[in-house]
């Protein structure tokens, strides 16, 4: 690892002997205090295996906090600080390949937090011996901790790459909020998904399990709520699988997707960032849908499950849509470098054609899976299922196309402004509809479909039969709005195409 | 060494101002091996943008750039292997020691590991920082940090150095040292592509130059050729030992003499004639009784030429 220049630089700058000695002393003292505190707990409070077991749990929780939280912040700072200090260009012109530079930052930026965890290792070993815990379980907990933390670091590093001047604090808060959200998912099976926690904090659950009992399959979500989390199995397409393995595989793959985006862009001109190619975008949508469909619990209300899956797909497709947006610089380059004089219809309407295909594909995949899983007792209509999917695709394309138009407009942070406008738009619409009780009235619900994605959640045979014309009009209205955004975008692109200097300037004589 | 073909870079003007800024407008130029090529222009002319595009740090809106025959856009890493780059405003890693800083870049440029320690010491010595070898970078002066930056840029022994305003913020002594350093680097066979606001410095060290304004190349080529292409005329300054001779009146009666500016015992005038004709004119003045004390030919400095070009006087 030290063969990587970037890792070595971080080691040299962060791990000076004096700093290491101070950190080791502080960690040692805090561990002693924690151990002494736990030693004084009563037997019931400390658990059946005494305070050693409690200390082990605490130490792993702390390591997860330090590695994921502290290391995450270090990763958010890693690229942003270099850009801010004008040192990033010097790294970009070196012979470090994009992957080497990415890995250097991934393992180098949080190196001090790794050192703190290393300082805790003697205490962990002591607690494991005192709590009579198996070394393989402690080792497994460390694997979970490291894999979870590294995947999270890759995500934080990606955020750092995308952070622009003035938004550093927001980036740090965002990364910590994401960590909080993924860590607050109950370690057991959630309501909709038979999938446990994917966060590094799961290591603290693993380290307190007593043995490697085979995974327990339970047929309903409620029966297992009192079981210790580590013994619960995830259910992948109906087959129980050990969560430890699932967590490691998913985290490694999620981390790999983040690394792919980083390696594609870290040495690029920042105005030309493109997180994923269109084909890679299809790949990431497919991967996430395999995970969602594989672990979803079809036994809860089928309509709710479909709505939840579409909502999650909305987040994924929204992110993919953002990654496919073309700013003015990219558009100019496209216009100036393409062979034909006029931009193609795909360029003028980008990313609508691509995003519609991906969104419709993803939502139809969800529908097909729901259709296969549906219970005959539940009212189910394939036709309405498809209509909801198309509504969903149109809604995603509409908002993304609006943002594409916004990002092509001149102004300070046009994309941020576009997102802000969308948020205000949705907040206002929601307030208006709620004030007039439209969202509660089956008779008036159809009117909300013009602006809100309510069809995804409420459109069924009963709702359709009340106001078929309004639902249909709302569907058509989505496409009218998309067409308007594309028209506005087309005008901006044609204006950019016209702005090129008309005549080549002859070079002066040597 | 460097070839720019029809390179254009377009930007938006700040919000509120209509239109766009063309930082590079179909630039076409080439820099031969072993040259010290100066790029001059006012702020916002597109100098730094051009340098960043040459280094592959910024993509042109259109056009092609080659460094040592390698297309920078198609193979940025291969091209960057041949480039040492120093930005106009930069920081160094303050928490490292001087040798660690250079060592980091030696590794990042993938020098053979066994050669790195010797190369690091060699470059630090070349930059005159050997006394600071084990010092913290944070404690270095501005000039020393600039030297450290150049050490970083040349550690992998690139044939091309791209320097953006290397003299900015340096005191006069550090500027002199920098000039000596650049001459030494040039003598070592490197090609240097440099921008600077300090035009007299550039005039001293450059073999060729280009004048850039609003993204357009006004002139480029060998310094003498650029001066000649700007239609520069010979200005002659004559001083007399005493002010008794009516020099202005006498000069006005001579052919080829114009734009006379006379003072007590001295005159400056434009003389487009050849060297032999000038010699004949001086001899005639002496024969006419003028106590000629000195004759001096005056040429435009780069600063004056740039001032004339950039205001559109010569176009």
mmCIF file of C-alpha atoms in Angstrom, chain B residues 21-290:
data_model
loop_
_atom_site.group_PDB
_atom_site.id
_atom_site.type_symbol
_atom_site.label_atom_id
_atom_site.label_comp_id
_atom_site.label_asym_id
_atom_site.label_seq_id
_atom_site.Cartn_x
_atom_site.Cartn_y
_atom_site.Cartn_z
ATOM 1 C CA UNK B 21 -15.639 35.098 -23.506
ATOM 2 C CA UNK B 22 -13.348 33.424 -25.987
ATOM 3 C CA UNK B 23 -10.245 32.689 -23.935
ATOM 4 C CA UNK B 24 -8.536 31.106 -26.901
ATOM 5 C CA UNK B 25 -9.694 31.943 -30.398
ATOM 6 C CA UNK B 26 -8.514 29.402 -32.972
ATOM 7 C CA UNK B 27 -4.938 29.505 -31.721
ATOM 8 C CA UNK B 28 -2.435 27.914 -34.050
ATOM 9 C CA UNK B 29 1.211 27.974 -33.083
ATOM 10 C CA UNK B 30 4.159 25.705 -32.567
ATOM 11 C CA UNK B 31 7.076 25.809 -30.164
ATOM 12 C CA UNK B 32 10.297 24.138 -31.251
ATOM 13 C CA UNK B 33 12.484 21.981 -29.009
ATOM 14 C CA UNK B 34 14.921 23.905 -26.820
ATOM 15 C CA UNK B 35 13.109 27.245 -27.030
ATOM 16 C CA UNK B 36 12.188 29.547 -24.204
ATOM 17 C CA UNK B 37 8.784 30.646 -25.383
ATOM 18 C CA UNK B 38 7.092 33.552 -23.655
ATOM 19 C CA UNK B 39 3.368 34.116 -23.781
ATOM 20 C CA UNK B 40 2.453 37.672 -22.910
ATOM 21 C CA UNK B 41 -0.855 39.402 -22.610
ATOM 22 C CA UNK B 42 -2.984 41.410 -20.220
ATOM 23 C CA UNK B 43 -5.038 39.837 -17.447
ATOM 24 C CA UNK B 44 -7.844 37.767 -18.923
ATOM 25 C CA UNK B 45 -6.111 37.391 -22.283
ATOM 26 C CA UNK B 46 -6.289 33.600 -22.010
ATOM 27 C CA UNK B 47 -2.666 32.829 -21.039
ATOM 28 C CA UNK B 48 -3.400 30.559 -18.071
ATOM 29 C CA UNK B 49 -6.219 28.858 -19.972
ATOM 30 C CA UNK B 50 -3.836 28.120 -22.835
ATOM 31 C CA UNK B 51 -1.260 26.697 -20.426
ATOM 32 C CA UNK B 52 -3.831 24.505 -18.714
ATOM 33 C CA UNK B 53 -5.003 23.180 -22.056
ATOM 34 C CA UNK B 54 -1.405 22.362 -23.023
ATOM 35 C CA UNK B 55 -1.040 20.409 -19.770
ATOM 36 C CA UNK B 56 -4.301 18.516 -20.326
ATOM 37 C CA UNK B 57 -5.862 20.050 -17.222
ATOM 38 C CA UNK B 58 -8.570 21.727 -19.256
ATOM 39 C CA UNK B 59 -10.162 20.523 -22.466
ATOM 40 C CA UNK B 60 -10.411 22.953 -25.357
ATOM 41 C CA UNK B 61 -13.861 23.611 -26.761
ATOM 42 C CA UNK B 62 -12.385 22.575 -30.097
ATOM 43 C CA UNK B 63 -9.009 22.090 -31.712
ATOM 44 C CA UNK B 64 -6.036 19.857 -31.109
ATOM 45 C CA UNK B 65 -2.953 20.153 -28.912
ATOM 46 C CA UNK B 66 0.125 17.970 -29.209
ATOM 47 C CA UNK B 67 3.071 17.792 -26.856
ATOM 48 C CA UNK B 68 6.097 15.959 -28.195
ATOM 49 C CA UNK B 69 3.843 14.557 -30.909
ATOM 50 C CA UNK B 70 1.298 13.160 -28.425
ATOM 51 C CA UNK B 71 -2.326 14.265 -28.590
ATOM 52 C CA UNK B 72 -2.989 15.720 -25.136
ATOM 53 C CA UNK B 73 -6.710 15.006 -25.186
ATOM 54 C CA UNK B 74 -6.424 11.436 -26.462
ATOM 55 C CA UNK B 75 -3.462 10.427 -24.277
ATOM 56 C CA UNK B 76 -3.253 12.908 -21.417
ATOM 57 C CA UNK B 77 -1.072 10.781 -19.166
ATOM 58 C CA UNK B 78 1.433 10.022 -21.912
ATOM 59 C CA UNK B 79 1.653 13.720 -22.769
ATOM 60 C CA UNK B 80 1.920 14.780 -19.118
ATOM 61 C CA UNK B 81 4.965 12.561 -18.751
ATOM 62 C CA UNK B 82 6.804 15.130 -20.878
ATOM 63 C CA UNK B 83 5.542 18.169 -18.982
ATOM 64 C CA UNK B 84 6.585 19.873 -15.771
ATOM 65 C CA UNK B 85 3.897 22.325 -14.714
ATOM 66 C CA UNK B 86 3.906 25.251 -12.305
ATOM 67 C CA UNK B 87 0.670 27.184 -11.729
ATOM 68 C CA UNK B 88 0.469 30.909 -11.029
ATOM 69 C CA UNK B 89 -1.055 30.646 -7.567
ATOM 70 C CA UNK B 90 -0.400 27.484 -5.702
ATOM 71 C CA UNK B 91 0.138 26.032 -2.287
ATOM 72 C CA UNK B 92 2.533 23.378 -1.176
ATOM 73 C CA UNK B 93 1.913 20.648 1.378
ATOM 74 C CA UNK B 94 2.949 22.563 4.481
ATOM 75 C CA UNK B 95 2.904 19.531 6.723
ATOM 76 C CA UNK B 96 5.665 17.778 4.748
ATOM 77 C CA UNK B 97 9.400 18.286 4.845
ATOM 78 C CA UNK B 98 11.171 19.646 1.780
ATOM 79 C CA UNK B 99 12.631 16.284 0.760
ATOM 80 C CA UNK B 100 9.318 14.534 1.422
ATOM 81 C CA UNK B 101 7.550 16.984 -0.861
ATOM 82 C CA UNK B 102 9.910 16.370 -3.772
ATOM 83 C CA UNK B 103 9.973 12.636 -2.989
ATOM 84 C CA UNK B 104 6.171 12.502 -3.238
ATOM 85 C CA UNK B 105 6.201 13.878 -6.759
ATOM 86 C CA UNK B 106 9.150 11.696 -7.764
ATOM 87 C CA UNK B 107 7.042 8.693 -6.787
ATOM 88 C CA UNK B 108 3.925 10.117 -8.402
ATOM 89 C CA UNK B 109 5.876 10.498 -11.640
ATOM 90 C CA UNK B 110 6.945 6.872 -11.202
ATOM 91 C CA UNK B 111 10.679 7.324 -11.195
ATOM 92 C CA UNK B 112 12.514 4.055 -10.490
ATOM 93 C CA UNK B 113 12.419 3.692 -6.666
ATOM 94 C CA UNK B 114 16.148 3.079 -6.369
ATOM 95 C CA UNK B 115 16.909 6.362 -8.159
ATOM 96 C CA UNK B 116 14.494 8.530 -6.192
ATOM 97 C CA UNK B 117 16.671 9.502 -3.185
ATOM 98 C CA UNK B 118 19.569 10.619 -5.388
ATOM 99 C CA UNK B 119 17.275 12.483 -7.770
ATOM 100 C CA UNK B 120 15.485 14.236 -4.888
ATOM 101 C CA UNK B 121 18.783 15.415 -3.445
ATOM 102 C CA UNK B 122 20.027 16.494 -6.883
ATOM 103 C CA UNK B 123 16.950 18.572 -7.638
ATOM 104 C CA UNK B 124 16.893 20.167 -4.205
ATOM 105 C CA UNK B 125 20.548 21.105 -4.620
ATOM 106 C CA UNK B 126 19.922 22.424 -8.125
ATOM 107 C CA UNK B 127 17.256 24.723 -6.694
ATOM 108 C CA UNK B 128 19.609 25.925 -3.966
ATOM 109 C CA UNK B 129 17.484 24.481 -1.194
ATOM 110 C CA UNK B 130 20.030 21.982 0.138
ATOM 111 C CA UNK B 131 20.224 23.774 3.476
ATOM 112 C CA UNK B 132 16.475 23.302 3.833
ATOM 113 C CA UNK B 133 16.518 19.628 2.879
ATOM 114 C CA UNK B 134 15.047 18.428 6.164
ATOM 115 C CA UNK B 135 13.082 21.588 7.003
ATOM 116 C CA UNK B 136 9.322 21.823 7.113
ATOM 117 C CA UNK B 137 7.806 23.289 3.957
ATOM 118 C CA UNK B 138 5.636 25.550 6.128
ATOM 119 C CA UNK B 139 8.734 27.475 7.216
ATOM 120 C CA UNK B 140 9.959 28.372 3.726
ATOM 121 C CA UNK B 141 9.805 31.892 2.306
ATOM 122 C CA UNK B 142 7.679 32.687 -0.778
ATOM 123 C CA UNK B 143 10.711 32.588 -3.039
ATOM 124 C CA UNK B 144 11.836 29.281 -1.604
ATOM 125 C CA UNK B 145 8.377 27.807 -2.093
ATOM 126 C CA UNK B 146 8.533 28.963 -5.701
ATOM 127 C CA UNK B 147 11.860 27.159 -6.057
ATOM 128 C CA UNK B 148 10.330 24.119 -4.443
ATOM 129 C CA UNK B 149 7.525 24.314 -6.968
ATOM 130 C CA UNK B 150 10.046 24.320 -9.799
ATOM 131 C CA UNK B 151 11.865 21.414 -8.139
ATOM 132 C CA UNK B 152 8.572 19.530 -8.182
ATOM 133 C CA UNK B 153 8.040 20.390 -11.816
ATOM 134 C CA UNK B 154 11.469 19.165 -12.971
ATOM 135 C CA UNK B 155 11.897 16.172 -10.667
ATOM 136 C CA UNK B 156 10.942 13.722 -13.428
ATOM 137 C CA UNK B 157 13.308 15.471 -15.835
ATOM 138 C CA UNK B 158 10.642 16.485 -18.379
ATOM 139 C CA UNK B 159 11.748 17.951 -21.717
ATOM 140 C CA UNK B 160 9.096 20.693 -21.390
ATOM 141 C CA UNK B 161 8.501 23.123 -18.529
ATOM 142 C CA UNK B 162 5.221 25.017 -18.486
ATOM 143 C CA UNK B 163 5.401 27.929 -16.049
ATOM 144 C CA UNK B 164 2.512 30.264 -15.335
ATOM 145 C CA UNK B 165 3.693 33.589 -13.906
ATOM 146 C CA UNK B 166 6.609 32.049 -12.003
ATOM 147 C CA UNK B 167 7.888 35.472 -10.925
ATOM 148 C CA UNK B 168 4.641 36.723 -9.421
ATOM 149 C CA UNK B 169 4.947 37.680 -5.789
ATOM 150 C CA UNK B 170 8.730 37.380 -5.730
ATOM 151 C CA UNK B 171 11.028 40.112 -4.452
ATOM 152 C CA UNK B 172 13.682 41.528 -6.865
ATOM 153 C CA UNK B 173 16.427 39.267 -5.522
ATOM 154 C CA UNK B 174 14.274 36.156 -5.856
ATOM 155 C CA UNK B 175 13.342 37.242 -9.385
ATOM 156 C CA UNK B 176 17.007 37.503 -10.359
ATOM 157 C CA UNK B 177 17.621 34.071 -8.877
ATOM 158 C CA UNK B 178 14.646 32.691 -10.752
ATOM 159 C CA UNK B 179 15.975 34.075 -14.047
ATOM 160 C CA UNK B 180 19.351 32.447 -13.427
ATOM 161 C CA UNK B 181 17.582 29.227 -12.573
ATOM 162 C CA UNK B 182 15.544 29.274 -15.760
ATOM 163 C CA UNK B 183 18.658 29.990 -17.830
ATOM 164 C CA UNK B 184 20.337 27.001 -16.212
ATOM 165 C CA UNK B 185 17.316 24.818 -16.938
ATOM 166 C CA UNK B 186 17.320 26.042 -20.532
ATOM 167 C CA UNK B 187 21.027 25.323 -20.886
ATOM 168 C CA UNK B 188 20.255 21.797 -19.732
ATOM 169 C CA UNK B 189 18.252 21.402 -22.943
ATOM 170 C CA UNK B 190 14.708 21.931 -21.682
ATOM 171 C CA UNK B 191 12.009 23.704 -23.594
ATOM 172 C CA UNK B 192 10.299 26.346 -21.470
ATOM 173 C CA UNK B 193 6.843 27.754 -22.091
ATOM 174 C CA UNK B 194 6.346 30.682 -19.765
ATOM 175 C CA UNK B 195 3.887 33.462 -19.088
ATOM 176 C CA UNK B 196 4.766 36.557 -17.149
ATOM 177 C CA UNK B 197 3.667 40.089 -16.500
ATOM 178 C CA UNK B 198 7.289 41.106 -16.002
ATOM 179 C CA UNK B 199 8.070 41.716 -19.661
ATOM 180 C CA UNK B 200 11.695 42.887 -19.268
ATOM 181 C CA UNK B 201 12.450 39.570 -17.573
ATOM 182 C CA UNK B 202 10.821 37.674 -20.413
ATOM 183 C CA UNK B 203 12.732 39.718 -22.964
ATOM 184 C CA UNK B 204 15.963 38.681 -21.315
ATOM 185 C CA UNK B 205 15.364 34.964 -21.208
ATOM 186 C CA UNK B 206 12.976 34.200 -24.084
ATOM 187 C CA UNK B 207 14.035 33.143 -27.543
ATOM 188 C CA UNK B 208 10.508 33.407 -28.947
ATOM 189 C CA UNK B 209 7.273 34.912 -27.827
ATOM 190 C CA UNK B 210 3.617 35.246 -28.580
ATOM 191 C CA UNK B 211 1.376 38.169 -27.769
ATOM 192 C CA UNK B 212 -2.127 37.218 -26.808
ATOM 193 C CA UNK B 213 -5.067 39.519 -26.337
ATOM 194 C CA UNK B 214 -8.703 38.541 -25.850
ATOM 195 C CA UNK B 215 -7.822 35.004 -26.861
ATOM 196 C CA UNK B 216 -6.298 36.061 -30.183
ATOM 197 C CA UNK B 217 -2.671 35.779 -31.179
ATOM 198 C CA UNK B 218 -1.507 39.250 -32.180
ATOM 199 C CA UNK B 219 2.060 38.191 -33.025
ATOM 200 C CA UNK B 220 4.255 35.202 -32.468
ATOM 201 C CA UNK B 221 7.717 34.019 -33.479
ATOM 202 C CA UNK B 222 11.363 34.825 -32.699
ATOM 203 C CA UNK B 223 11.647 38.011 -30.677
ATOM 204 C CA UNK B 224 13.542 39.876 -33.425
ATOM 205 C CA UNK B 225 10.999 38.751 -36.031
ATOM 206 C CA UNK B 226 8.106 39.893 -33.876
ATOM 207 C CA UNK B 227 9.753 43.298 -33.420
ATOM 208 C CA UNK B 228 10.371 43.580 -37.159
ATOM 209 C CA UNK B 229 6.876 42.438 -38.071
ATOM 210 C CA UNK B 230 5.520 45.184 -35.852
ATOM 211 C CA UNK B 231 7.045 47.674 -38.283
ATOM 212 C CA UNK B 232 9.536 49.018 -35.819
ATOM 213 C CA UNK B 233 11.607 51.966 -37.087
ATOM 214 C CA UNK B 234 15.107 52.927 -36.058
ATOM 215 C CA UNK B 235 15.300 55.728 -33.534
ATOM 216 C CA UNK B 236 18.678 57.443 -33.152
ATOM 217 C CA UNK B 237 19.810 59.496 -30.199
ATOM 218 C CA UNK B 238 22.745 61.924 -30.688
ATOM 219 C CA UNK B 239 24.409 63.812 -27.880
ATOM 220 C CA UNK B 240 26.832 66.704 -28.369
ATOM 221 C CA UNK B 241 29.720 67.780 -26.152
ATOM 222 C CA UNK B 242 28.309 71.340 -26.142
ATOM 223 C CA UNK B 243 24.955 72.921 -26.948
ATOM 224 C CA UNK B 244 26.352 75.618 -29.279
ATOM 225 C CA UNK B 245 25.708 73.723 -32.515
ATOM 226 C CA UNK B 246 22.155 74.073 -33.927
ATOM 227 C CA UNK B 247 21.607 70.345 -34.182
ATOM 228 C CA UNK B 248 17.839 70.428 -34.712
ATOM 229 C CA UNK B 249 18.108 72.856 -37.617
ATOM 230 C CA UNK B 250 20.893 70.842 -39.206
ATOM 231 C CA UNK B 251 19.022 67.546 -38.812
ATOM 232 C CA UNK B 252 15.875 69.026 -40.337
ATOM 233 C CA UNK B 253 17.834 69.758 -43.517
ATOM 234 C CA UNK B 254 19.001 66.144 -43.882
ATOM 235 C CA UNK B 255 17.201 63.510 -45.942
ATOM 236 C CA UNK B 256 15.567 60.466 -44.239
ATOM 237 C CA UNK B 257 15.362 62.252 -40.886
ATOM 238 C CA UNK B 258 11.974 62.767 -39.283
ATOM 239 C CA UNK B 259 10.199 63.110 -35.928
ATOM 240 C CA UNK B 260 13.016 65.109 -34.394
ATOM 241 C CA UNK B 261 12.826 65.653 -30.659
ATOM 242 C CA UNK B 262 15.597 68.027 -29.665
ATOM 243 C CA UNK B 263 16.878 69.184 -26.329
ATOM 244 C CA UNK B 264 19.936 71.208 -25.271
ATOM 245 C CA UNK B 265 22.889 69.496 -26.926
ATOM 246 C CA UNK B 266 20.931 66.364 -27.849
ATOM 247 C CA UNK B 267 18.323 65.117 -30.306
ATOM 248 C CA UNK B 268 16.360 61.959 -30.983
ATOM 249 C CA UNK B 269 14.944 61.218 -34.410
ATOM 250 C CA UNK B 270 13.587 58.494 -36.649
ATOM 251 C CA UNK B 271 16.009 57.313 -39.287
ATOM 252 C CA UNK B 272 14.831 54.485 -41.571
ATOM 253 C CA UNK B 273 18.072 54.357 -43.543
ATOM 254 C CA UNK B 274 20.701 51.619 -43.451
ATOM 255 C CA UNK B 275 23.694 51.400 -41.105
ATOM 256 C CA UNK B 276 25.983 52.866 -43.796
ATOM 257 C CA UNK B 277 23.618 55.783 -44.333
ATOM 258 C CA UNK B 278 23.587 56.431 -40.595
ATOM 259 C CA UNK B 279 27.392 56.394 -40.529
ATOM 260 C CA UNK B 280 27.404 58.917 -43.417
ATOM 261 C CA UNK B 281 24.949 61.126 -41.547
ATOM 262 C CA UNK B 282 27.135 61.167 -38.427
ATOM 263 C CA UNK B 283 30.235 61.917 -40.478
ATOM 264 C CA UNK B 284 28.414 64.817 -42.185
ATOM 265 C CA UNK B 285 27.391 66.205 -38.801
ATOM 266 C CA UNK B 286 30.997 66.112 -37.565
ATOM 267 C CA UNK B 287 32.178 67.804 -40.767
ATOM 268 C CA UNK B 288 29.495 70.453 -40.268
ATOM 269 C CA UNK B 289 31.111 71.237 -36.889
ATOM 270 C CA UNK B 290 28.886 69.304 -34.529
#
